[in-house]
XYZ file of C-alpha atoms in Angstrom:
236
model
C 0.000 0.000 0.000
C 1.295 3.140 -0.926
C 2.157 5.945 1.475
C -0.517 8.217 0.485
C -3.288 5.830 0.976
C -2.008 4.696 3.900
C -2.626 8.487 5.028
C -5.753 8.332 3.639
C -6.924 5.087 5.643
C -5.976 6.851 8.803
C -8.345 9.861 7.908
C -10.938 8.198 7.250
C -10.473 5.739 10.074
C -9.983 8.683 12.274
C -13.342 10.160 11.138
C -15.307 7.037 10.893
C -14.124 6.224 14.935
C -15.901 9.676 15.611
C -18.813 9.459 13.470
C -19.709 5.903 15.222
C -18.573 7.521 18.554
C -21.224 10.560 17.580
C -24.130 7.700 17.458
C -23.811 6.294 20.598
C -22.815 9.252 22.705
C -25.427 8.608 25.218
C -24.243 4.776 25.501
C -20.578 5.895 27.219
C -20.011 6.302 30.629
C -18.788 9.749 31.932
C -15.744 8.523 31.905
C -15.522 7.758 29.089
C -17.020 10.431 27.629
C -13.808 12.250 27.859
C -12.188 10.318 25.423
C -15.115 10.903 23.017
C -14.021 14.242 23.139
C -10.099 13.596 22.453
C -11.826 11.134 19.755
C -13.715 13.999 18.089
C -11.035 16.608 18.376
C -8.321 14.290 16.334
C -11.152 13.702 13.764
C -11.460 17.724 13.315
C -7.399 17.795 12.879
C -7.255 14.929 10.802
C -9.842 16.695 8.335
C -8.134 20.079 8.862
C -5.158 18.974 8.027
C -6.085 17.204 4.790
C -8.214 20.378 3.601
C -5.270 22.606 4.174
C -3.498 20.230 1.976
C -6.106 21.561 -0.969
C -4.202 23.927 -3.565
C -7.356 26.493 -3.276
C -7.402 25.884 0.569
C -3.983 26.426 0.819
C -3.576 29.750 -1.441
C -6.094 31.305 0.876
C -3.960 30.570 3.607
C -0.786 31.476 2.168
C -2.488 34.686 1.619
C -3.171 34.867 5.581
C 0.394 34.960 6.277
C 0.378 30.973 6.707
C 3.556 29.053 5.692
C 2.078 25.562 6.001
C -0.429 23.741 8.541
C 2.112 22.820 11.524
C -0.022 25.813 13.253
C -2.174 23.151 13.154
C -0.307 20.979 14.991
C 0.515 22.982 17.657
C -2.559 23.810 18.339
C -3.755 19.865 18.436
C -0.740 19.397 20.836
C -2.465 21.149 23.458
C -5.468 20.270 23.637
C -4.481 16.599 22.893
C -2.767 17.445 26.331
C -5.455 18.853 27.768
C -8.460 16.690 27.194
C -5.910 13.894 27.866
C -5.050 14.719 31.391
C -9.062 15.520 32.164
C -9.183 11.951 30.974
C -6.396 10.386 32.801
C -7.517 12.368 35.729
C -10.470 10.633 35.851
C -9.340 6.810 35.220
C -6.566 6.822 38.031
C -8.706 8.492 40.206
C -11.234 5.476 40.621
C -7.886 3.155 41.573
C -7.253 6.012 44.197
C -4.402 7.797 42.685
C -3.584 11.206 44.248
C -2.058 12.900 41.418
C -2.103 17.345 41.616
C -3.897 17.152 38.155
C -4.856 20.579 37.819
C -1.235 21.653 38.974
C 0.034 19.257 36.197
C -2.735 20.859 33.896
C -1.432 24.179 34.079
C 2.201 23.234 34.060
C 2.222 21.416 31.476
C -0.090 23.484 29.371
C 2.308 26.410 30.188
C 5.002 24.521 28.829
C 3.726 23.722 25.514
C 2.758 27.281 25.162
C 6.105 28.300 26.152
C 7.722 25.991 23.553
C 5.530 27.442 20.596
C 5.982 30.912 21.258
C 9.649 31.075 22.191
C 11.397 28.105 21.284
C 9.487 26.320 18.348
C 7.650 28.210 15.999
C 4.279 27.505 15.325
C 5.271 27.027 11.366
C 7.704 24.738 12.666
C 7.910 20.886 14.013
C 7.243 21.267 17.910
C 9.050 17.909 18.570
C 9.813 19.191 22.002
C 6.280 19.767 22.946
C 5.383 16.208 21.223
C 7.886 14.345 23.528
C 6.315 16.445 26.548
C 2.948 14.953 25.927
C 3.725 11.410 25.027
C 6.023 10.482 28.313
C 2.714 11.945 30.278
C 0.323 9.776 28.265
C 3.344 6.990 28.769
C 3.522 7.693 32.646
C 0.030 8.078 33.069
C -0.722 4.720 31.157
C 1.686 2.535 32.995
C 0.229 4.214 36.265
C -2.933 2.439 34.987
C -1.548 -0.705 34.335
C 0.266 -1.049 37.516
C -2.508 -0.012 39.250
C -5.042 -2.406 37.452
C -2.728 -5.083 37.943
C -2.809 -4.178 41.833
C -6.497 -3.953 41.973
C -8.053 -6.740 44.163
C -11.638 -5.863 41.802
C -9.681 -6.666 38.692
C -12.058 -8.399 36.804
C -15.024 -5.826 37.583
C -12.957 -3.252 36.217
C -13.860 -1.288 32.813
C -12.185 -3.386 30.156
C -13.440 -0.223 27.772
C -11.254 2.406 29.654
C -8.038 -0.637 29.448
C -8.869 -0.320 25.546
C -8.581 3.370 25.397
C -5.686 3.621 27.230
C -3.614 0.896 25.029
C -4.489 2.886 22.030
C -2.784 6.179 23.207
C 0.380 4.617 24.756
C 0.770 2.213 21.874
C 0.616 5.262 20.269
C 2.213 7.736 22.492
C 5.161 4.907 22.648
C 6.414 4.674 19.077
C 5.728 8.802 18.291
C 7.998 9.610 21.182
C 11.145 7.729 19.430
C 10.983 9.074 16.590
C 10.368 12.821 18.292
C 13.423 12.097 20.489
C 15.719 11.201 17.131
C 14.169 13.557 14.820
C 17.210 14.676 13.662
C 19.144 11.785 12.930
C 15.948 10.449 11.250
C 15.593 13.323 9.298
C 19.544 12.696 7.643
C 18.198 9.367 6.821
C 17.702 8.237 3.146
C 14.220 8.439 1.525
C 13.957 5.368 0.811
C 14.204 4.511 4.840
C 12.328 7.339 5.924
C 9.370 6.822 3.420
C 9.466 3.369 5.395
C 9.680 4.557 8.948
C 6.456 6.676 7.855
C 4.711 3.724 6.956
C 5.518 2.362 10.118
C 4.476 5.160 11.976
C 1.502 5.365 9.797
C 0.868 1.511 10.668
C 0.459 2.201 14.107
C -1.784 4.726 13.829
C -4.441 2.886 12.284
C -3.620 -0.083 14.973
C -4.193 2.738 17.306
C -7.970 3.597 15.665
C -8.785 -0.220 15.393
C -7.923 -0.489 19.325
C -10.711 2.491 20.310
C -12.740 1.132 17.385
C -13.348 -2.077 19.208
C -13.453 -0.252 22.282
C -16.306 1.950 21.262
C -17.962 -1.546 19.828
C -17.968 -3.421 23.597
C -19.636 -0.070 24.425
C -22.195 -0.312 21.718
C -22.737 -3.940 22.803
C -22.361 -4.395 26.735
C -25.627 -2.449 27.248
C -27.098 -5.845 25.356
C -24.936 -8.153 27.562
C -25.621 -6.760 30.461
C -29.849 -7.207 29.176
C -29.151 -10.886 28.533
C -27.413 -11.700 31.815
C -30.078 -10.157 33.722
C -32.517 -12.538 31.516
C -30.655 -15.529 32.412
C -30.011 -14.566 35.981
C -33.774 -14.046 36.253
C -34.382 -17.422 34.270
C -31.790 -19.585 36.662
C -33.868 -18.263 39.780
C-alpha cells in the first residue's frame, strides 16, 4: 500500500471512529465520555489537516500569512494534552491515585505554550512539545496498568477504559522515538524514511482499530448486560 493511501486510511479511520462515537454518545459512561471528546477533536485535525493540503485551501492561507499547517499541529498538541489529562484524571482516580492534576494541567499546558511561542515556531515541528505529551500519556498509562494489575476488583474493572488507554500509549510509545531522534531520522535516506512513515503510519491505524473495538464493547455491553439479567432471572 502506498504511502498516500495509507494516510488516507488513517483519515478516514480517524473520522469514521468519531462518526460511530457521535451515534452512541449517550451509551458511554462519563468517563468515558472524555475520550469521546479527544476522539472527536483528532477527527477535526485529521480533516483540517487534509483540507489545508487543498491547492485552493492552501492559497487562501498562504495569503493569511500561513507558511504551512504545523499551526495546526501545535494547536492539536495542546489540547491533545489537555483533554488527555481531564481523561487520565479521571481513570486513576477510581484506583485512588492522588495525582495534583490541575497543577500538572497548568504546568504542562504552560510549557507547551512556552515551547511554541519562544522556542518552536508555530510554522515549525514542535518535537519538544510532542515528547512532553507522550512520556505523560506513557507515565500516566503505565500508572494504569500497575494499578489495574494491583487492583483486588480486577475483573469488575472497565475493560473499555483498558482499551482506550492501550491505544494512546501504543501510540504515544512509538511517536515519542521518533520525536526524540528527529534529527538523525531526518539525515536518513528516503527510501528509509518513506518506510519509517509507513511504520508510523501503521500504528496509527492499529491505534484507531484499538478504540474502534473499544467503542464496539460499548455499543454492545448495554445488550450483555440485558441478557445476563434474563438468564439470571431465568436460573432463579
Amino acid at each position: 500500500m502506498a504511502a498516500i493511501e495509507l494516510l488516507h486510511t488513517v483519515v478516514f479511520l480517524t473520522v469514521l471512529v468519531g462518526f460511530i462515537s457521535i451515534l452512541y454518545y449517550r451509551r458511554f459512561g462519563s468517563v468515558e465520555k472524555f475520550f469521546v471528546y479527544y476522539i472527536w477533536m483528532s477527527a477535526f485535525f485529521e480533516l483540517f489537516a487534509m483540507s489545508v493540503n487543498l491547492e485552493s485551501v492552501n492559497n487562501v492561507l498562504v495569503d493569511y500569512g500561513w507558511k504551512n499547517n504545523l499551526p495546526g499541529l501545535h494547536l492539536f498538541t495542546i489540547l491533545q494534552f489537555i483533554l488527555l489529562v481531564l481523561f487520565f484524571s479521571r481513570v486513576l482516580q477510581e484506583y485512588l491515585v492522588d495525582y495534583l492534576w490541575k497543577l500538572v494541567l497548568i504546568i504542562g499546558s504552560l510549557i507547551i505554550l512556552a515551547n511554541s511561542i519562544f522556542i518552536q515556531s508555530i510554522f515549525t515541528f514542535n518535537s519538544y512539545s510532542k515528547t512532553v505529551v507522550e512520556l505523560a500519556i506513557i507515565l500516566a498509562s503505565i500508572s494504569y496498568f500497575v494499578k489495574l494489575m494491583l487492583s483486588d476488583k480486577i475483573k469488575d474493572h472497565n475493560v473499555v477504559l483498558t482499551y482506550f488507554v492501550t491505544a494512546v500509549f501504543v501510540n504515544a510509545s512509538v511517536s515519542i522515538l521518533i520525536h526524540l531522534f528527529s534529527n538523525s531520522i531526518m539525515q536518513m535516506e528516503q527510501e528509509f524514511l518513506t518506510q519509517l512513515w509507513n511504520v508510523r503510519t501503521m500504528v496509527n491505524i492499529l491505534t484507531q482499530f484499538i478504540i474502534l473495538y473499544g467503542i464496539y464493547l460499548v455499543i454492545t455491553r448495554e445488550r450483555k448486560l440485558q441478557n445476563r439479567t434474563q438468564l439470571d432471572i431465568s436460573h432463579s
